[in-house]
Amino acid sequence: EVVSQDPDELDGRVRLAKSFFEAGDFAKAEAMARDALMIDVANADAKDTYIDALKKQKKDAEAARIEKRYAK
């Protein structure tokens, strides 16, 4: 609920992304991690969850692109 009321709620989005991932809902994990990265592009937990969720969905090209962007 806090996440829906506060567009800048980073920690809640990261926690939700991880929870969705652990529950096997990789599409929701991807979306929530992407939202978290829009708030803080350098957040390592959000980045890792985003990349892992992409890979679980067989979005390997997009995961590779994101990994390359963060490798700089």
GROMACS .gro file of N, CA and C in nm:
model
  216
    1GLU      N    1   0.082  -0.119   0.000
    1GLU     CA    2   0.000   0.000   0.000
    1GLU      C    3   0.086   0.126   0.000
    2VAL      N    4   0.192   0.126   0.079
    2VAL     CA    5   0.282   0.242   0.081
    2VAL      C    6   0.341   0.265  -0.058
    3VAL      N    7   0.375   0.156  -0.126
    3VAL     CA    8   0.433   0.168  -0.260
    3VAL      C    9   0.338   0.237  -0.355
    4SER      N   10   0.210   0.202  -0.348
    4SER     CA   11   0.113   0.264  -0.438
    4SER      C   12   0.088   0.410  -0.405
    5GLN      N   13   0.111   0.450  -0.281
    5GLN     CA   14   0.087   0.588  -0.240
    5GLN      C   15   0.208   0.678  -0.257
    6ASP      N   16   0.326   0.621  -0.260
    6ASP     CA   17   0.449   0.700  -0.268
    6ASP      C   18   0.530   0.657  -0.390
    7PRO      N   19   0.531   0.737  -0.494
    7PRO     CA   20   0.602   0.698  -0.616
    7PRO      C   21   0.753   0.687  -0.599
    8ASP      N   22   0.806   0.738  -0.489
    8ASP     CA   23   0.951   0.732  -0.465
    8ASP      C   24   0.988   0.631  -0.357
    9GLU      N   25   0.902   0.538  -0.324
    9GLU     CA   26   0.927   0.439  -0.220
    9GLU      C   27   1.015   0.327  -0.276
   10LEU      N   28   1.143   0.344  -0.260
   10LEU     CA   29   1.242   0.250  -0.315
   10LEU      C   30   1.245   0.118  -0.241
   11ASP      N   31   1.261   0.122  -0.110
   11ASP     CA   32   1.277  -0.001  -0.032
   11ASP      C   33   1.159  -0.096  -0.048
   12GLY      N   34   1.040  -0.043  -0.048
   12GLY     CA   35   0.921  -0.125  -0.065
   12GLY      C   36   0.917  -0.193  -0.200
   13ARG      N   37   0.958  -0.122  -0.304
   13ARG     CA   38   0.961  -0.180  -0.438
   13ARG      C   39   1.066  -0.291  -0.447
   14VAL      N   40   1.179  -0.269  -0.387
   14VAL     CA   41   1.284  -0.372  -0.389
   14VAL      C   42   1.236  -0.496  -0.313
   15ARG      N   43   1.176  -0.476  -0.198
   15ARG     CA   44   1.124  -0.591  -0.121
   15ARG      C   45   1.017  -0.665  -0.199
   16LEU      N   46   0.926  -0.592  -0.263
   16LEU     CA   47   0.822  -0.656  -0.342
   16LEU      C   48   0.881  -0.732  -0.460
   17ALA      N   49   0.979  -0.673  -0.526
   17ALA     CA   50   1.043  -0.741  -0.639
   17ALA      C   51   1.103  -0.873  -0.594
   18LYS      N   52   1.172  -0.872  -0.481
   18LYS     CA   53   1.232  -0.995  -0.429
   18LYS      C   54   1.124  -1.097  -0.390
   19SER      N   55   1.017  -1.049  -0.330
   19SER     CA   56   0.908  -1.139  -0.290
   19SER      C   57   0.842  -1.203  -0.411
   20PHE      N   58   0.815  -1.122  -0.513
   20PHE     CA   59   0.757  -1.176  -0.636
   20PHE      C   60   0.850  -1.279  -0.698
   21PHE      N   61   0.979  -1.249  -0.698
   21PHE     CA   62   1.077  -1.342  -0.755
   21PHE      C   63   1.075  -1.474  -0.679
   22GLU      N   64   1.080  -1.466  -0.548
   22GLU     CA   65   1.082  -1.587  -0.465
   22GLU      C   66   0.954  -1.669  -0.481
   23ALA      N   67   0.843  -1.600  -0.512
   23ALA     CA   68   0.715  -1.668  -0.532
   23ALA      C   69   0.701  -1.723  -0.674
   24GLY      N   70   0.801  -1.694  -0.759
   24GLY     CA   71   0.798  -1.745  -0.895
   24GLY      C   72   0.721  -1.658  -0.993
   25ASP      N   73   0.682  -1.538  -0.951
   25ASP     CA   74   0.611  -1.446  -1.040
   25ASP      C   75   0.715  -1.351  -1.099
   26PHE      N   76   0.785  -1.400  -1.200
   26PHE     CA   77   0.899  -1.328  -1.254
   26PHE      C   78   0.860  -1.203  -1.332
   27ALA      N   79   0.742  -1.202  -1.393
   27ALA     CA   80   0.697  -1.082  -1.464
   27ALA      C   81   0.673  -0.966  -1.366
   28LYS      N   82   0.608  -0.996  -1.254
   28LYS     CA   83   0.586  -0.891  -1.154
   28LYS      C   84   0.718  -0.850  -1.088
   29ALA      N   85   0.807  -0.946  -1.066
   29ALA     CA   86   0.938  -0.913  -1.010
   29ALA      C   87   1.014  -0.820  -1.104
   30GLU      N   88   1.009  -0.850  -1.232
   30GLU     CA   89   1.074  -0.765  -1.332
   30GLU      C   90   1.018  -0.623  -1.328
   31ALA      N   91   0.886  -0.612  -1.328
   31ALA     CA   92   0.822  -0.480  -1.329
   31ALA      C   93   0.856  -0.400  -1.204
   32MET      N   94   0.851  -0.465  -1.089
   32MET     CA   95   0.877  -0.393  -0.963
   32MET      C   96   1.024  -0.354  -0.952
   33ALA      N   97   1.114  -0.442  -0.996
   33ALA     CA   98   1.257  -0.409  -0.994
   33ALA      C   99   1.287  -0.295  -1.091
   34ARG      N  100   1.221  -0.297  -1.207
   34ARG     CA  101   1.241  -0.188  -1.304
   34ARG      C  102   1.194  -0.056  -1.244
   35ASP      N  103   1.079  -0.058  -1.176
   35ASP     CA  104   1.031   0.064  -1.109
   35ASP      C  105   1.132   0.113  -1.005
   36ALA      N  106   1.189   0.020  -0.929
   36ALA     CA  107   1.288   0.058  -0.828
   36ALA      C  108   1.410   0.121  -0.893
   37LEU      N  109   1.451   0.067  -1.007
   37LEU     CA  110   1.568   0.123  -1.076
   37LEU      C  111   1.540   0.262  -1.132
   38MET      N  112   1.416   0.292  -1.159
   38MET     CA  113   1.382   0.428  -1.205
   38MET      C  114   1.397   0.528  -1.092
   39ILE      N  115   1.384   0.480  -0.969
   39ILE     CA  116   1.403   0.567  -0.852
   39ILE      C  117   1.552   0.579  -0.820
   40ASP      N  118   1.622   0.465  -0.822
   40ASP     CA  119   1.766   0.463  -0.791
   40ASP      C  120   1.835   0.367  -0.887
   41VAL      N  121   1.891   0.422  -0.991
   41VAL     CA  122   1.952   0.342  -1.097
   41VAL      C  123   2.071   0.260  -1.049
   42ALA      N  124   2.127   0.296  -0.935
   42ALA     CA  125   2.246   0.226  -0.884
   42ALA      C  126   2.213   0.123  -0.777
   43ASN      N  127   2.086   0.097  -0.751
   43ASN     CA  128   2.050   0.002  -0.645
   43ASN      C  129   2.083  -0.140  -0.688
   44ALA      N  130   2.179  -0.201  -0.620
   44ALA     CA  131   2.229  -0.333  -0.658
   44ALA      C  132   2.124  -0.442  -0.643
   45ASP      N  133   2.044  -0.437  -0.537
   45ASP     CA  134   1.940  -0.539  -0.518
   45ASP      C  135   1.837  -0.535  -0.630
   46ALA      N  136   1.794  -0.414  -0.665
   46ALA     CA  137   1.696  -0.399  -0.773
   46ALA      C  138   1.755  -0.447  -0.906
   47LYS      N  139   1.880  -0.411  -0.932
   47LYS     CA  140   1.946  -0.452  -1.056
   47LYS      C  141   1.957  -0.603  -1.064
   48ASP      N  142   2.003  -0.666  -0.957
   48ASP     CA  143   2.019  -0.812  -0.957
   48ASP      C  144   1.886  -0.883  -0.974
   49THR      N  145   1.784  -0.836  -0.904
   49THR     CA  146   1.652  -0.898  -0.916
   49THR      C  147   1.597  -0.879  -1.056
   50TYR      N  148   1.616  -0.762  -1.112
   50TYR     CA  149   1.570  -0.733  -1.249
   50TYR      C  150   1.636  -0.828  -1.349
   51ILE      N  151   1.765  -0.839  -1.342
   51ILE     CA  152   1.838  -0.926  -1.435
   51ILE      C  153   1.798  -1.072  -1.415
   52ASP      N  154   1.789  -1.117  -1.291
   52ASP     CA  155   1.750  -1.255  -1.265
   52ASP      C  156   1.608  -1.284  -1.314
   53ALA      N  157   1.517  -1.189  -1.295
   53ALA     CA  158   1.379  -1.207  -1.341
   53ALA      C  159   1.374  -1.214  -1.494
   54LEU      N  160   1.453  -1.132  -1.560
   54LEU     CA  161   1.459  -1.138  -1.707
   54LEU      C  162   1.508  -1.274  -1.753
   55LYS      N  163   1.612  -1.323  -1.689
   55LYS     CA  164   1.667  -1.454  -1.728
   55LYS      C  165   1.567  -1.567  -1.705
   56LYS      N  166   1.494  -1.561  -1.595
   56LYS     CA  167   1.394  -1.665  -1.567
   56LYS      C  168   1.283  -1.667  -1.671
   57GLN      N  169   1.262  -1.552  -1.736
   57GLN     CA  170   1.160  -1.541  -1.839
   57GLN      C  171   1.218  -1.564  -1.980
   58LYS      N  172   1.342  -1.606  -1.984
   58LYS     CA  173   1.412  -1.632  -2.110
   58LYS      C  174   1.430  -1.505  -2.193
   59LYS      N  175   1.440  -1.392  -2.126
   59LYS     CA  176   1.467  -1.264  -2.193
   59LYS      C  177   1.617  -1.238  -2.185
   60ASP      N  178   1.692  -1.332  -2.241
   60ASP     CA  179   1.837  -1.330  -2.226
   60ASP      C  180   1.903  -1.210  -2.293
   61ALA      N  181   1.853  -1.169  -2.409
   61ALA     CA  182   1.912  -1.055  -2.478
   61ALA      C  183   1.897  -0.927  -2.396
   62GLU      N  184   1.778  -0.910  -2.339
   62GLU     CA  185   1.756  -0.791  -2.257
   62GLU      C  186   1.840  -0.797  -2.129
   63ALA      N  187   1.850  -0.916  -2.068
   63ALA     CA  188   1.933  -0.932  -1.948
   63ALA      C  189   2.079  -0.900  -1.979
   64ALA      N  190   2.127  -0.947  -2.093
   64ALA     CA  191   2.266  -0.920  -2.133
   64ALA      C  192   2.288  -0.770  -2.155
   65ARG      N  193   2.190  -0.704  -2.214
   65ARG     CA  194   2.201  -0.559  -2.237
   65ARG      C  195   2.209  -0.484  -2.104
   66ILE      N  196   2.129  -0.524  -2.008
   66ILE     CA  197   2.130  -0.459  -1.877
   66ILE      C  198   2.261  -0.488  -1.804
   67GLU      N  199   2.307  -0.612  -1.809
   67GLU     CA  200   2.435  -0.647  -1.747
   67GLU      C  201   2.549  -0.566  -1.806
   68LYS      N  202   2.548  -0.549  -1.937
   68LYS     CA  203   2.652  -0.472  -2.005
   68LYS      C  204   2.647  -0.325  -1.960
   69ARG      N  205   2.527  -0.272  -1.947
   69ARG     CA  206   2.512  -0.132  -1.904
   69ARG      C  207   2.571  -0.111  -1.765
   70TYR      N  208   2.552  -0.207  -1.676
   70TYR     CA  209   2.600  -0.192  -1.539
   70TYR      C  210   2.746  -0.231  -1.523
   71ALA      N  211   2.804  -0.295  -1.624
   71ALA     CA  212   2.943  -0.336  -1.615
   71ALA      C  213   3.039  -0.218  -1.634
   72LYS      N  214   2.988  -0.109  -1.682
   72LYS     CA  215   3.074   0.008  -1.710
   72LYS      C  216   3.122   0.074  -1.585
   0.00000   0.00000   0.00000
